[in-house]
Short mmCIF file of C-alpha atoms in Angstrom, two decimals:
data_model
loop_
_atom_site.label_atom_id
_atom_site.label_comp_id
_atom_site.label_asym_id
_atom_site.label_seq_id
_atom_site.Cartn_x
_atom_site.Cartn_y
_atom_site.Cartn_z
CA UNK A 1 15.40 3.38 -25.96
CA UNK A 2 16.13 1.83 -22.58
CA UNK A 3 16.31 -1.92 -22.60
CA UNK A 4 15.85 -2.97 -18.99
CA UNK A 5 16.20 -6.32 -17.15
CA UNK A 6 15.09 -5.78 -13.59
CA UNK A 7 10.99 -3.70 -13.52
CA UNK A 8 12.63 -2.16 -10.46
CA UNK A 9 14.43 0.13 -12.81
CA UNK A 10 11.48 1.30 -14.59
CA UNK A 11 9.80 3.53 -11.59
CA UNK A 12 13.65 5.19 -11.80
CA UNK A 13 13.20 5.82 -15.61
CA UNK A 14 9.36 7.42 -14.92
CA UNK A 15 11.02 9.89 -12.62
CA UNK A 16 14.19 10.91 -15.01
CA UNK A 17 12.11 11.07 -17.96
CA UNK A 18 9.46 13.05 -15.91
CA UNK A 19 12.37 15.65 -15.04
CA UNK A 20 13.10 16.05 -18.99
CA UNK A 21 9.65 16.73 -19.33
CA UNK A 22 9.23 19.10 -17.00
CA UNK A 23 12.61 20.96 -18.00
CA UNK A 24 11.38 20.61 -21.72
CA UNK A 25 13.88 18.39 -23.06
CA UNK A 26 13.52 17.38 -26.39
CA UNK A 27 14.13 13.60 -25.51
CA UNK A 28 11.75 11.13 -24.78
CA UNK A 29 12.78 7.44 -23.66
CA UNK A 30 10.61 4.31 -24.68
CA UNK A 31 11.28 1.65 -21.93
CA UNK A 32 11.53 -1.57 -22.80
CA UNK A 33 11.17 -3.44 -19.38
CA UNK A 34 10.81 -7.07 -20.69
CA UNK A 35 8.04 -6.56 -22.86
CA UNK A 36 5.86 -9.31 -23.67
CA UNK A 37 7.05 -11.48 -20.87
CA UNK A 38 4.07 -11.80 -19.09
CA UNK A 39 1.90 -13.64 -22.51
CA UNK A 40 4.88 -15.61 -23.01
CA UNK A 41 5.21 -16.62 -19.00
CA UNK A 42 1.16 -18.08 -19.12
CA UNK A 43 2.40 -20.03 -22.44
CA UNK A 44 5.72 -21.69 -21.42
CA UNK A 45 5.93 -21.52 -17.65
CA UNK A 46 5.15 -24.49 -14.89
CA UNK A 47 5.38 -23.93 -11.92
CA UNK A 48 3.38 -21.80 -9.48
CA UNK A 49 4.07 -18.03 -9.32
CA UNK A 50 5.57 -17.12 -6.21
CA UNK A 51 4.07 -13.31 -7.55
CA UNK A 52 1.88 -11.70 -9.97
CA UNK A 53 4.30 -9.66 -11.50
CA UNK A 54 7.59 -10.31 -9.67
CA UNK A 55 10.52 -12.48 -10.19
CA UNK A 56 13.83 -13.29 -9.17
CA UNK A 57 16.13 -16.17 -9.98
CA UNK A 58 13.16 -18.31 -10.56
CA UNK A 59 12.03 -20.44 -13.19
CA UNK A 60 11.66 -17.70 -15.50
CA UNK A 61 15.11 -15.53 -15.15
CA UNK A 62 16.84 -19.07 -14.58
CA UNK A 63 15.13 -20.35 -18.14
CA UNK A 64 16.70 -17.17 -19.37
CA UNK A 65 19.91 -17.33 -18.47
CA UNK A 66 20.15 -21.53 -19.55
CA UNK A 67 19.17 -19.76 -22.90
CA UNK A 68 21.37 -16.99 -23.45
CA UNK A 69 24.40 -17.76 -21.07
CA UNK A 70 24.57 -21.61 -19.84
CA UNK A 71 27.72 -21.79 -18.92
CA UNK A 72 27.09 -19.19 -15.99
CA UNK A 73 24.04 -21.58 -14.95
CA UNK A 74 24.45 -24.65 -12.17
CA UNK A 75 21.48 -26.21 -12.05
CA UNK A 76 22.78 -28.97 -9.48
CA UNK A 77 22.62 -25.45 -7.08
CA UNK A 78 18.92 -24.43 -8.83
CA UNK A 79 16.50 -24.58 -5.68
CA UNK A 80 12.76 -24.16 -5.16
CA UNK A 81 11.66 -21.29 -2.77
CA UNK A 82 8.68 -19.63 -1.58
CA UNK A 83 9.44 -17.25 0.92
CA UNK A 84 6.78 -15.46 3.20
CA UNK A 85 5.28 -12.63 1.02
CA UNK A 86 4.94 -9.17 2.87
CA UNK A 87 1.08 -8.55 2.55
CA UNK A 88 2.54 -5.07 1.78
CA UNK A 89 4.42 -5.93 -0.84
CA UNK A 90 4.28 -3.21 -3.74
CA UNK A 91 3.02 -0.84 -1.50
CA UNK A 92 5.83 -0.40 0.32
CA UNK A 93 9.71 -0.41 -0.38
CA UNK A 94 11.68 -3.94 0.90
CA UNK A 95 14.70 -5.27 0.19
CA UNK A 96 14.47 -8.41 -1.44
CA UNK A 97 17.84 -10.12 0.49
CA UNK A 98 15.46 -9.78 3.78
CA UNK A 99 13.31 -12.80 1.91
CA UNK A 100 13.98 -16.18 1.70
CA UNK A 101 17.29 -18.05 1.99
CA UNK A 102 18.68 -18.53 -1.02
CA UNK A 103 16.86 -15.19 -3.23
CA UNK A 104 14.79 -17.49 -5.26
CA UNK A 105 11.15 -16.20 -5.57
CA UNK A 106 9.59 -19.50 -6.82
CA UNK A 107 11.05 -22.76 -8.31
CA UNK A 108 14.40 -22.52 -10.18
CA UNK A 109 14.48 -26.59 -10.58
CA UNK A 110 11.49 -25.94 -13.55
CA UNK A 111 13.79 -24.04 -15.74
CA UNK A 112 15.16 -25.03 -19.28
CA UNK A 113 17.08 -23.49 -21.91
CA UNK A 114 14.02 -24.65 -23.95
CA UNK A 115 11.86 -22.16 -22.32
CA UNK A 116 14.44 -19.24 -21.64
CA UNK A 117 14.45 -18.76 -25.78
CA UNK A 118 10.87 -18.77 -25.82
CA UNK A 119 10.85 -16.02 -23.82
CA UNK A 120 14.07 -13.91 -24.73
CA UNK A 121 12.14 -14.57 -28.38
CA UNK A 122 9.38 -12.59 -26.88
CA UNK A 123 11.04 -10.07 -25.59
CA UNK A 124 13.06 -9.10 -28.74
CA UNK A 125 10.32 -9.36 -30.75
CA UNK A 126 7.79 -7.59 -28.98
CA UNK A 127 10.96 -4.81 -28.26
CA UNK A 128 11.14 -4.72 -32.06
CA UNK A 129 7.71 -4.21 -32.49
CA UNK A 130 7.38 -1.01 -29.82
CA UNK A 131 10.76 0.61 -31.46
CA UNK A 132 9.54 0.53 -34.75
CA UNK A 133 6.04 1.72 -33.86
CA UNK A 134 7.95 4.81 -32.26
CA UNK A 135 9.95 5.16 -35.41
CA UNK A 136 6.39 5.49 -37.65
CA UNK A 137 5.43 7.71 -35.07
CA UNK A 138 7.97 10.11 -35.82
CA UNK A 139 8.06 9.74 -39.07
CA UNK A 140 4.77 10.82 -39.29
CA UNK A 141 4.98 13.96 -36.79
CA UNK A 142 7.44 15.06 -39.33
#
């Protein structure tokens, strides 16, 4: 199982587990790149999306972090950002320090500890949920 914080790891995990494949490895991995966020985003989330389906230091990962580690969290520092998107964006590689000032995608300022459990909640839960439907499936290959 791969628990992964940052979806720009998971196109790195496709490839390596594509190479075990190919080399008939008898490992599989189930990535678990923050699933269930996106449900739980629609649900608890306020402010305006700065992307479809990416995110840095934003209300969400800043909600997060108020959640699960506080006392690394400033929010007198917490700005709100938009940068220019790259119409590109997805379809080609960019390094996300050439964006913005400060690396917020969105509005840090909306965050709360409030809604950084409601989604880490999600995320173990629905994490839970995919390892044990793996484990059934095993059990019943066997």
């Amino acid at each position: 199982y791969l628990v992964l914080g940052h979806h720009g790891a998971a196109g790195a995990c496709s490839l390596a587990e594509r190479q075990l494949i190919i080399n008939e490895a008898d490992i599989r991995f189930v990535v678990l790149a923050l699933p269930g966020i996106k449900d739980t985003i629609k649900e608890v989330c306020t402010s305006k999306r700065w992307h479809g389906d990416l995110f840095h230091a934003e209300e969400i990962e800043t909600s997060i972090m108020l959640a699960v580690f506080p006392e690394l969290v400033n929010m007198e520092k917490a700005v709100c950002e938009y940068p220019e998107k790259n119409p590109l964006m997805g379809s080609m590689s960019e390094y996300w320090d050439i964006r913005g000032k400060s690396g917020v995608f969105g509005d840090a300022t909306a965050a709360t500890a409030e809604k950084g459990k409601k989604l880490a909640e999600a995320i173990i839960a629905n994490s839970v949920n995919m390892i044990e439907t793996h484990q059934n499936m095993i059990k019943n290959e066997k």
